[in-house]
PDB file of C-alpha atoms in Angstrom:
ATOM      1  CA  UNK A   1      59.268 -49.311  20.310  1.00  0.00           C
ATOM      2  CA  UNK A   2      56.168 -50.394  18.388  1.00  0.00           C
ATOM      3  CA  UNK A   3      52.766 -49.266  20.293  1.00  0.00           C
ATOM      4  CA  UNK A   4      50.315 -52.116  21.115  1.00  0.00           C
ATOM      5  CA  UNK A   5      47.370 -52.790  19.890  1.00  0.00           C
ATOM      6  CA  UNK A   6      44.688 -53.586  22.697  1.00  0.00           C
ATOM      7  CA  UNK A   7      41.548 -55.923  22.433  1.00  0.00           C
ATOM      8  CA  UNK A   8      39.595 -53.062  23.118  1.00  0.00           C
ATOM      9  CA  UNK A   9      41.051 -51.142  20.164  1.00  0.00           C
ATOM     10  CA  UNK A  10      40.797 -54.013  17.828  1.00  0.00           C
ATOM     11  CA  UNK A  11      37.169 -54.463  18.304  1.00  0.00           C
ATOM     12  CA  UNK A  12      36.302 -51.072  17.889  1.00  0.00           C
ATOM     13  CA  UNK A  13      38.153 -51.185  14.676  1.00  0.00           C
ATOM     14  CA  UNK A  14      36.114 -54.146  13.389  1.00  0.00           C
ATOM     15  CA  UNK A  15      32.666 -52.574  14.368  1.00  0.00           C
ATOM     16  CA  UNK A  16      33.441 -49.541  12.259  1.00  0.00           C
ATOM     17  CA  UNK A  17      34.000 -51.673   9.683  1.00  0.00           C
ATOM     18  CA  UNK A  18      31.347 -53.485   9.929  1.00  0.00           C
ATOM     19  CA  UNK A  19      29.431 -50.773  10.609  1.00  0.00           C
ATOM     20  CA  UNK A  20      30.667 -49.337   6.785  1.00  0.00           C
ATOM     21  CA  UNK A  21      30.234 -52.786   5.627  1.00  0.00           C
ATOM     22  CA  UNK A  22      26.284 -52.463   6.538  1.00  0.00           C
ATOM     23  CA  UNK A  23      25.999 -48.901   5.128  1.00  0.00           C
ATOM     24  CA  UNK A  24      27.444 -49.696   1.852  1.00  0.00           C
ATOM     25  CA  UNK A  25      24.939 -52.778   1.519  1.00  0.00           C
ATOM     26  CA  UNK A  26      22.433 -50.745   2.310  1.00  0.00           C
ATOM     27  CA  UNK A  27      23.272 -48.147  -0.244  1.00  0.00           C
ATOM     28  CA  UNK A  28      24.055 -50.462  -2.567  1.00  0.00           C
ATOM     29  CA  UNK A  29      20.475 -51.917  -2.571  1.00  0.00           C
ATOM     30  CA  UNK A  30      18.478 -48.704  -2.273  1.00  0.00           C
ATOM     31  CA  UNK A  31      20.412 -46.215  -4.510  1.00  0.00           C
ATOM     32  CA  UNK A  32      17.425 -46.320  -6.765  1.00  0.00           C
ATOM     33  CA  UNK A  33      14.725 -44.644  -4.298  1.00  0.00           C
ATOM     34  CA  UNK A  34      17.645 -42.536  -3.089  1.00  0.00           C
ATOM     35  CA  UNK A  35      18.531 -41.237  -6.692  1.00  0.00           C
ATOM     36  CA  UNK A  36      14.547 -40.685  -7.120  1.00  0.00           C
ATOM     37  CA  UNK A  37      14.222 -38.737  -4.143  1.00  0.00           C
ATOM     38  CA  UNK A  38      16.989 -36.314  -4.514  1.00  0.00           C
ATOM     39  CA  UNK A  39      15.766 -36.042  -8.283  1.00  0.00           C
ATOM     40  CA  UNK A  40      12.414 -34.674  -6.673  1.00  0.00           C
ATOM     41  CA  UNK A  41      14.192 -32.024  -4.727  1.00  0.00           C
ATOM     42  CA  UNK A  42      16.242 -30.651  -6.975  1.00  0.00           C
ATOM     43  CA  UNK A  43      13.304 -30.693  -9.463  1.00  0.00           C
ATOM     44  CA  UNK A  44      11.082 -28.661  -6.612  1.00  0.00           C
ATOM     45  CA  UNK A  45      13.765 -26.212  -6.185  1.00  0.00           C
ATOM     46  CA  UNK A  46      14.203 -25.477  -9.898  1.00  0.00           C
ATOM     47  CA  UNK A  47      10.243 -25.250 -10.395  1.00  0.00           C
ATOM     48  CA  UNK A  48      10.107 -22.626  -7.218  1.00  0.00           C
ATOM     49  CA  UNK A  49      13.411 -20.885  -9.094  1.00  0.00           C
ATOM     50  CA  UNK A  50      11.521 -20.700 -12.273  1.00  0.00           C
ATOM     51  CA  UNK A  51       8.140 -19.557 -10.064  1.00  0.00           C
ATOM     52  CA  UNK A  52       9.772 -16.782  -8.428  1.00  0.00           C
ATOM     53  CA  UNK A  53      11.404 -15.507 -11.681  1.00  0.00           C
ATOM     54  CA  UNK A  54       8.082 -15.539 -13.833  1.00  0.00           C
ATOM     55  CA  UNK A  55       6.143 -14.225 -10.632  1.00  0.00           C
ATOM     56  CA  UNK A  56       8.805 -11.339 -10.375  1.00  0.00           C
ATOM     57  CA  UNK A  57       8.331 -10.935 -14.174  1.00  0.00           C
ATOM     58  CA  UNK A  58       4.619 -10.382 -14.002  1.00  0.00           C
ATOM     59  CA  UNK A  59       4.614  -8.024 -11.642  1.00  0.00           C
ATOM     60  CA  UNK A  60       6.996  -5.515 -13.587  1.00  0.00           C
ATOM     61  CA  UNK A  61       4.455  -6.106 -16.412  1.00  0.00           C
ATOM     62  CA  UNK A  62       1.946  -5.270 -13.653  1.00  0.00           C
ATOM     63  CA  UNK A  63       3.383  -2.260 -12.752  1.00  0.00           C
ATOM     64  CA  UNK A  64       3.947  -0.964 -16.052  1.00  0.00           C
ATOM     65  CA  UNK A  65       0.946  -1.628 -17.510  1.00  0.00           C
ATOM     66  CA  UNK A  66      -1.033  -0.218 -14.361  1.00  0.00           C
ATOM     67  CA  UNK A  67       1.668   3.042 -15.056  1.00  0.00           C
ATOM     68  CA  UNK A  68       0.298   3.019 -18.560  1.00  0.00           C
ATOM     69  CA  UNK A  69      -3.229   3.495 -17.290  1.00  0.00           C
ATOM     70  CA  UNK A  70      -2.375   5.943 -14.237  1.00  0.00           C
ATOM     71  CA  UNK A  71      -1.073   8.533 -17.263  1.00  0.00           C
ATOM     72  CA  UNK A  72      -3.625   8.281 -19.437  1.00  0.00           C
ATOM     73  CA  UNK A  73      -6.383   9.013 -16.580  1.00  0.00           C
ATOM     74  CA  UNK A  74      -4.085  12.156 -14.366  1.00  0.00           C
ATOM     75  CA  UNK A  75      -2.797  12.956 -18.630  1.00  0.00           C
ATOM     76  CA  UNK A  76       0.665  13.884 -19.312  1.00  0.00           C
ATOM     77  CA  UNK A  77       1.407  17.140 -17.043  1.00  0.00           C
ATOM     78  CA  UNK A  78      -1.114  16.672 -14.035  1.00  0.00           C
ATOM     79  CA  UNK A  79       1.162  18.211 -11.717  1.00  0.00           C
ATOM     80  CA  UNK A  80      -0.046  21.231  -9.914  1.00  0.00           C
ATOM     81  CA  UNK A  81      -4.178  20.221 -11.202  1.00  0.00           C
ATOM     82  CA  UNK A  82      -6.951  19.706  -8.821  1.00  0.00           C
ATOM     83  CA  UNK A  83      -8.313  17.532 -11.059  1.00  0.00           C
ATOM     84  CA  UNK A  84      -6.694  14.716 -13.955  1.00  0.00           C
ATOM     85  CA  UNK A  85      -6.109  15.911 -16.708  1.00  0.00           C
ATOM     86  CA  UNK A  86      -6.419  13.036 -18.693  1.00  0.00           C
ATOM     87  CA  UNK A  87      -9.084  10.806 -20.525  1.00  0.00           C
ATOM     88  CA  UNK A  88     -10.946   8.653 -18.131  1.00  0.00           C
ATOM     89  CA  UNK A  89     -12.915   6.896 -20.588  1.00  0.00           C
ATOM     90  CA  UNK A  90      -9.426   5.407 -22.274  1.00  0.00           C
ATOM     91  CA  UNK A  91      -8.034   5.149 -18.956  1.00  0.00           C
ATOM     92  CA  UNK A  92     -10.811   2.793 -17.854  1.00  0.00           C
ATOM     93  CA  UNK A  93     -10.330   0.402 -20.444  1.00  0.00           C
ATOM     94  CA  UNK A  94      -7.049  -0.035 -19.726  1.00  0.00           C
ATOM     95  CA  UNK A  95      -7.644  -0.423 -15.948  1.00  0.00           C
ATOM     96  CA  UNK A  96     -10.021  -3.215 -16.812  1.00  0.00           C
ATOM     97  CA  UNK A  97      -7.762  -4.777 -18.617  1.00  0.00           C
ATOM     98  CA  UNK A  98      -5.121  -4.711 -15.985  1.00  0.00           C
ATOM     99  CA  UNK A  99      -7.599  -6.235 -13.580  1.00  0.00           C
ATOM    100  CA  UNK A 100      -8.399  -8.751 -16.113  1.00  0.00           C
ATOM    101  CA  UNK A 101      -4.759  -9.591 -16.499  1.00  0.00           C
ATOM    102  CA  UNK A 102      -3.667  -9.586 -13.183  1.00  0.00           C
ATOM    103  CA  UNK A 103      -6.933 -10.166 -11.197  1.00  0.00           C
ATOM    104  CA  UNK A 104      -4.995 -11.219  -7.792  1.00  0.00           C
ATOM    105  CA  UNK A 105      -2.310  -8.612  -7.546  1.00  0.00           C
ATOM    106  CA  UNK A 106      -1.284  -5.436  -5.898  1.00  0.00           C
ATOM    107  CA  UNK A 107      -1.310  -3.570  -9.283  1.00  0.00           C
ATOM    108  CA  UNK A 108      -4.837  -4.583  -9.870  1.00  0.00           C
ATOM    109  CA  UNK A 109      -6.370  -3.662  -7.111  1.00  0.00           C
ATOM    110  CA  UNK A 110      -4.905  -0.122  -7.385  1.00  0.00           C
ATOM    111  CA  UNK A 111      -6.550  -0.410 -10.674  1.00  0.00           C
ATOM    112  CA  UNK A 112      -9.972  -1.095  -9.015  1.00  0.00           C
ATOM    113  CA  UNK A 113      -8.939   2.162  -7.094  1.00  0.00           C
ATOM    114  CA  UNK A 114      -8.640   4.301  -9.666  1.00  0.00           C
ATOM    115  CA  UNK A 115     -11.651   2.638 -11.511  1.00  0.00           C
ATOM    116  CA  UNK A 116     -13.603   3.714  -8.098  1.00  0.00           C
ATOM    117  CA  UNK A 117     -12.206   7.325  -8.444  1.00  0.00           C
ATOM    118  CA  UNK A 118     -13.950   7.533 -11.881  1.00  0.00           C
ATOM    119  CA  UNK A 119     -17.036   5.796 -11.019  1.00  0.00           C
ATOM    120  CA  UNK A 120     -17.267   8.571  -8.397  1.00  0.00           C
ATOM    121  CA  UNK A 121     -16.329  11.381 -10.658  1.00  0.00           C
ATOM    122  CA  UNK A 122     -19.162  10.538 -13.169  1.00  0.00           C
ATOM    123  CA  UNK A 123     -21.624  10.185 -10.088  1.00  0.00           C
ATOM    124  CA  UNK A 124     -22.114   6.445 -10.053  1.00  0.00           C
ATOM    125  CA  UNK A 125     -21.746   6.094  -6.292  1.00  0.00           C
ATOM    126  CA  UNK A 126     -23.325   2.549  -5.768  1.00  0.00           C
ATOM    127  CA  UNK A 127     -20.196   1.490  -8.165  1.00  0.00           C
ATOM    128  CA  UNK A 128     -17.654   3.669  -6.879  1.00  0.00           C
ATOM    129  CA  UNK A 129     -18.687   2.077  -2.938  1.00  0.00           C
ATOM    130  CA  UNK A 130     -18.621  -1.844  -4.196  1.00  0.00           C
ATOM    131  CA  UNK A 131     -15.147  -1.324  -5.521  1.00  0.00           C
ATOM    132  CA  UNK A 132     -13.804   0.270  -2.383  1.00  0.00           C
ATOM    133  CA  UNK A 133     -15.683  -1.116   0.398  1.00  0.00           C
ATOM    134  CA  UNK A 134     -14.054  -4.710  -1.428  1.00  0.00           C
ATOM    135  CA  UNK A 135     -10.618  -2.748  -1.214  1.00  0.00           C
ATOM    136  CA  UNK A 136     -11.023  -1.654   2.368  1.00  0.00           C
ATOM    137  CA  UNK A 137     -11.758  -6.018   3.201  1.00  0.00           C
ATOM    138  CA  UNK A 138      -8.818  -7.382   1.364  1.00  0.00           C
ATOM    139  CA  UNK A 139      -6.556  -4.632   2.326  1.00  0.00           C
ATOM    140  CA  UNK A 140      -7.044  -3.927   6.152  1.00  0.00           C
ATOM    141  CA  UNK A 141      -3.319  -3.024   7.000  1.00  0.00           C
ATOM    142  CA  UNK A 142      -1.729  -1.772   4.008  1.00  0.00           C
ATOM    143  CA  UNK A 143      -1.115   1.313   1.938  1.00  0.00           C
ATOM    144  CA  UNK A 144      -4.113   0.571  -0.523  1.00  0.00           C
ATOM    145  CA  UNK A 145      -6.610  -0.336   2.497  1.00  0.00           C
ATOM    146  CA  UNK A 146      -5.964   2.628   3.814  1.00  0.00           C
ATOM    147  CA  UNK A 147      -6.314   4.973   0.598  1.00  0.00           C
ATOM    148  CA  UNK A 148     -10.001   3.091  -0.100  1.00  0.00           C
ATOM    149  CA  UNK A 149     -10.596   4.214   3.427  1.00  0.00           C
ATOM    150  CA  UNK A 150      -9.724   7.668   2.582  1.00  0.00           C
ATOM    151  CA  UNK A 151     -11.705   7.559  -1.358  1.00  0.00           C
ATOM    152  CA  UNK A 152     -14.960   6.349   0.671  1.00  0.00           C
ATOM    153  CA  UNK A 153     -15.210   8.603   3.431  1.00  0.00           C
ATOM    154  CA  UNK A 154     -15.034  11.385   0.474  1.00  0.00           C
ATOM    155  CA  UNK A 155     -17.572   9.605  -1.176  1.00  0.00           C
ATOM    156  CA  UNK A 156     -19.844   9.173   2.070  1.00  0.00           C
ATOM    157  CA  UNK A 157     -18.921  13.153   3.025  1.00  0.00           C
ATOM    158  CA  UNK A 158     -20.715  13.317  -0.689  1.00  0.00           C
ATOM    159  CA  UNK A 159     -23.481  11.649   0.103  1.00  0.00           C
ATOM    160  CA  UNK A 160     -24.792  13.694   2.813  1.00  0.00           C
ATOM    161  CA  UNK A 161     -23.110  11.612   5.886  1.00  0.00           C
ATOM    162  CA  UNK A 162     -20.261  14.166   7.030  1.00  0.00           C
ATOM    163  CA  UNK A 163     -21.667  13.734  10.544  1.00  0.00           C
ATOM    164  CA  UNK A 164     -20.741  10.056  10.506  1.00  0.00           C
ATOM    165  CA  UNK A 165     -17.922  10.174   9.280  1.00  0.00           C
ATOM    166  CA  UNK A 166     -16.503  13.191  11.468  1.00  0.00           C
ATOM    167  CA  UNK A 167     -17.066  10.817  14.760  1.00  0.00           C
ATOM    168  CA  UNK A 168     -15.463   7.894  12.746  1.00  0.00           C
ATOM    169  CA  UNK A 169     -12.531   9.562  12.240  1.00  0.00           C
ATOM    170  CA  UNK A 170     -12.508  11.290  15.694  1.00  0.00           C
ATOM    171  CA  UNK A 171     -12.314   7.560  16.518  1.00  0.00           C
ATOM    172  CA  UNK A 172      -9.537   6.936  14.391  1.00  0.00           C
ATOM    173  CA  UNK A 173      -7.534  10.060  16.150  1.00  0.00           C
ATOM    174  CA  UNK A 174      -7.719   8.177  19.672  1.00  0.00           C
ATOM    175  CA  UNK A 175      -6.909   5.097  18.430  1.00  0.00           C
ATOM    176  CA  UNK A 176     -10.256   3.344  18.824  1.00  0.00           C
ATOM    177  CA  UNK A 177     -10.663   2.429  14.988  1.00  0.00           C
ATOM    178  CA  UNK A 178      -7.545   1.535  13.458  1.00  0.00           C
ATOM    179  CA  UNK A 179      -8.874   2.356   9.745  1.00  0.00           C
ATOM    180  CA  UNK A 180      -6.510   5.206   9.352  1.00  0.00           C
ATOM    181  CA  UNK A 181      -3.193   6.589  11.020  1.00  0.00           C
ATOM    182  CA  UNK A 182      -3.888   9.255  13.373  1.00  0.00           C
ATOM    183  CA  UNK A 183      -2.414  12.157  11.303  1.00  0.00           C
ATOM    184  CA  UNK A 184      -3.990  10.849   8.458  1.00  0.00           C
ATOM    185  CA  UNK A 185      -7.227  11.412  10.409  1.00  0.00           C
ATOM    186  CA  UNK A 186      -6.335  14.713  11.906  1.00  0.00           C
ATOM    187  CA  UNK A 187      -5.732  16.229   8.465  1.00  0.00           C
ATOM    188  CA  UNK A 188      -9.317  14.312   6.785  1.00  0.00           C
ATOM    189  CA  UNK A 189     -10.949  15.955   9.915  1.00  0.00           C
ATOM    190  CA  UNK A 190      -9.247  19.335   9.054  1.00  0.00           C
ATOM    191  CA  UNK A 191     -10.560  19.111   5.173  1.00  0.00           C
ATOM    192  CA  UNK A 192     -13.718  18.392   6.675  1.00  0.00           C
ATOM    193  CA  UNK A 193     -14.516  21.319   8.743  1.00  0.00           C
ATOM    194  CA  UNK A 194     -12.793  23.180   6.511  1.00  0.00           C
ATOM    195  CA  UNK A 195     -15.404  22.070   3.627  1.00  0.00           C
ATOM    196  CA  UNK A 196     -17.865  22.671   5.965  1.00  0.00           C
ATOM    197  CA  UNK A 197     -17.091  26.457   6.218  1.00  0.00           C
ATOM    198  CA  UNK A 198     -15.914  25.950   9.853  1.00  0.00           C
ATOM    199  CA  UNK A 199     -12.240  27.413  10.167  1.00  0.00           C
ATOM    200  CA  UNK A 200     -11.962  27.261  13.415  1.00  0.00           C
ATOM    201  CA  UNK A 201     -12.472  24.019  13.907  1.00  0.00           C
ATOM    202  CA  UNK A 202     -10.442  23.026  11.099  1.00  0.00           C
ATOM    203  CA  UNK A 203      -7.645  25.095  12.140  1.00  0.00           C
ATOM    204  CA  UNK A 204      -6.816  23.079  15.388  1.00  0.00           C
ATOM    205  CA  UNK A 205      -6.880  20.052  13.748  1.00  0.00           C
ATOM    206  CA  UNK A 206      -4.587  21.461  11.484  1.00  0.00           C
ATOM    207  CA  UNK A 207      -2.279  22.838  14.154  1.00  0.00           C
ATOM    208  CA  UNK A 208      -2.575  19.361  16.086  1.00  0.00           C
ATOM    209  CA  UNK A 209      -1.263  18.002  13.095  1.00  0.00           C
ATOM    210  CA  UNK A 210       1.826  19.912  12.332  1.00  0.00           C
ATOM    211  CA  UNK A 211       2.665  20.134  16.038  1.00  0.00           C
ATOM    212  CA  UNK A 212       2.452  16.348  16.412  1.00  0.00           C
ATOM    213  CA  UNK A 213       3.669  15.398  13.155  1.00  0.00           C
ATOM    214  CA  UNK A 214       6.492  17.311  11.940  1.00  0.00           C
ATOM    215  CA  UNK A 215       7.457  15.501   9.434  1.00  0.00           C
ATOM    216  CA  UNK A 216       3.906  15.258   7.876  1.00  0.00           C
ATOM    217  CA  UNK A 217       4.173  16.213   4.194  1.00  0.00           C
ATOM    218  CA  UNK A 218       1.476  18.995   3.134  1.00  0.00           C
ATOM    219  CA  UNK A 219       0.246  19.872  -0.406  1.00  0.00           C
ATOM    220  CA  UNK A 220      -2.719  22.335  -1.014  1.00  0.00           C
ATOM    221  CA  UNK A 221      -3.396  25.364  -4.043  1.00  0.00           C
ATOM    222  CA  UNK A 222      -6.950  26.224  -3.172  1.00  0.00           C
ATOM    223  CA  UNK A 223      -6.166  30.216  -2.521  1.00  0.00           C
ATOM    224  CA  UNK A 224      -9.520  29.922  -0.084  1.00  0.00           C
ATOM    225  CA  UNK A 225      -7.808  27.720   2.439  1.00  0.00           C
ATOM    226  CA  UNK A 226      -4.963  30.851   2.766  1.00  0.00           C
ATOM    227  CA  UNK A 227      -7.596  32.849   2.523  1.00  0.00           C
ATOM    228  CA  UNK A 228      -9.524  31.639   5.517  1.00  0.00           C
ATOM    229  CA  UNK A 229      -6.028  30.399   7.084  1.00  0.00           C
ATOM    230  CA  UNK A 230      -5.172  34.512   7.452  1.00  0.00           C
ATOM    231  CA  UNK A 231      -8.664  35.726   8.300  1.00  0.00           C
ATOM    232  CA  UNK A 232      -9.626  33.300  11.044  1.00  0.00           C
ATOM    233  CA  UNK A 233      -5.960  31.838  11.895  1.00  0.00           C
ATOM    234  CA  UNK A 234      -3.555  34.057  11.336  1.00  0.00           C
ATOM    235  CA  UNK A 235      -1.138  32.323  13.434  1.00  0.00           C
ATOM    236  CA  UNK A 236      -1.594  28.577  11.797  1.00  0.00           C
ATOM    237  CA  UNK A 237      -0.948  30.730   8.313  1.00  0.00           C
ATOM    238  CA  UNK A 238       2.359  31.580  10.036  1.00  0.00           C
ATOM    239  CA  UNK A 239       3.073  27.819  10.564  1.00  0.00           C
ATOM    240  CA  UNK A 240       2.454  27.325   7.113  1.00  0.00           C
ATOM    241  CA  UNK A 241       4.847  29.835   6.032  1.00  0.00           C
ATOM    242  CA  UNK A 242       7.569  28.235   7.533  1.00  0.00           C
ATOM    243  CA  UNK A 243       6.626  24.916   6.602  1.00  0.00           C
ATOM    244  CA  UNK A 244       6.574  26.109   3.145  1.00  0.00           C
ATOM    245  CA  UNK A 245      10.045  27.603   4.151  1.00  0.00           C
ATOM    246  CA  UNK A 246      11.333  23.910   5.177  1.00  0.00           C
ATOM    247  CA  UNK A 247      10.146  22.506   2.002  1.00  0.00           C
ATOM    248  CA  UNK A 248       7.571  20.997   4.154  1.00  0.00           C
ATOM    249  CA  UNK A 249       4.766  21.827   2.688  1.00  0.00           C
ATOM    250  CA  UNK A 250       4.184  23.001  -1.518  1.00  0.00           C
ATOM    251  CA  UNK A 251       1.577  25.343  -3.028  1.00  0.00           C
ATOM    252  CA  UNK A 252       0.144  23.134  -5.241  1.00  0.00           C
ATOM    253  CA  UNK A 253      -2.052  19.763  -5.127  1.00  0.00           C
ATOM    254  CA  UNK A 254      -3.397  17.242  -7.615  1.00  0.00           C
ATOM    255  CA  UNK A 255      -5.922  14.847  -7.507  1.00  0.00           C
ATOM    256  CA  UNK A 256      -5.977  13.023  -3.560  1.00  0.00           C
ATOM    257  CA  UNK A 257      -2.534  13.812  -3.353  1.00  0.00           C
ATOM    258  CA  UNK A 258      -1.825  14.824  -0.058  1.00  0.00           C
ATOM    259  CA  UNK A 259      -3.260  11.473   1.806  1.00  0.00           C
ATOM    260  CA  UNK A 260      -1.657   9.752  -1.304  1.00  0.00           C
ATOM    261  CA  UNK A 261       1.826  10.916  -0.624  1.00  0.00           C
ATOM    262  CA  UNK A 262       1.829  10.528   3.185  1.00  0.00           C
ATOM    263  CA  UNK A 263       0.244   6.904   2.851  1.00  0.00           C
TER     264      UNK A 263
END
């Protein structure tokens, strides 16, 4: 038996179709801006394609080039040196010419870092401070922030203000400056005191450290700091041993490594 049709049905049949009827009018006389709009987002989407891939492309150059400069300033086999090896005179004309290049990036500002770290070395402070206190602005919560932080307390310890800087970073242990982590602090407070021919004191801030940070990665070859380590704490030499033991902690250093590689 053939199903009915009601009124009800039939009108709702003819306002869909009208309802297609308007929608196909209204297409039919606006296709134009339509067409022109989804031109401009696909064209948006291919220029922010193409943006990301030369933007991702720079920034290996970047890297390399800043790479290029880092070996030629630590030289070819810094590992295990207190001090680079390598020519900072060439170095700092390629560093320049990273910044030049890439004025706005990561990579450049390290090289302003390491151009600090030679301004120091050949004693122009004033220099050395402009570069990193600049760092230490545009980088308040990153890695590179923090290892200005660390290159101008050395450079203010230089200058004479080790007693500033010791309740700046005792401030920094408790949390009430955030300008470094708190091991990071313990350990600068350690090389501190122990620069400052006071063992004692740098030998709990050493133990503090590897008793609250386990995991804290050490690297030192000055035979003094053993030296001192066994006459004045024979027990914190101990700790080292079996650090050293846990592959925790190496007999060697290089240039700011051991903030460099915790950072």
């Amino acid at each position: 038996m053939a199903r009915r049709i009601t009124r009800k049905q039939l009108k709702q049949s003819d306002e869909f179709v009208s309802t297609m009827d308007s929608m196909v009018i209204w297409l039919s006389g606006n296709w134009r801006p339509i067409a022109a709009g989804i031109g401009v987002v696909c064209a948006v989407a291919l220029i922010w394609w193409l943006f990301g891939l030369w933007n991702h492309s720079r920034s290996e150059y970047a890297s390399f080039a800043l790479q290029q400069a880092v070996v030629i300033y630590e030289g070819e086999d810094s590992f295990g040196q207190l001090q680079p090896t390598g020519d900072p005179d060439a170095a700092e004309v390629v560093f320049l010419q990273v910044i030049d290049d890439y004025g706005k990036t990561d990579q450049a500002d390290m090289a302003r870092l390491y151009l600090a770290r030679i301004h120091f070395d050949r004693g122009q402070t004033d220099a050395a401070r402009d570069l990193l206190v600049g760092l230490t602005e545009r980088h308040r919560d990153d890695v590179i922030g923090r290892l200005a932080t660390i290159d101008l307390i050395h450079l203010r310890i230089a200058a004479g203000q080790a007693n500033e800087v010791v309740a700046e970073l005792e401030a920094m242990v408790v949390g009430s400056n955030p300008g470094l982590p708190r091991d990071v602090a313990l350990y600068e407070l350690g090389q501190l005191y122990m620069a400052e021919q006071n063992p004692v004191q740098a030998g709990e801030y050493f133990q503090k450290l590897m008793d609250e940070f386990p995991e804290f990665h050490f690297s030192q070859s000055q035979a003094s700091v053993y030296a001192i380590a066994a006459q004045h704490d024979p027990a914190m030499l101990k700790a080292i041993a079996r650090r050293l033991h846990e592959g925790r902690w190496e007999v060697t250093a290089s240039h700011w490594v051991e903030n460099d590689m915790n950072l």
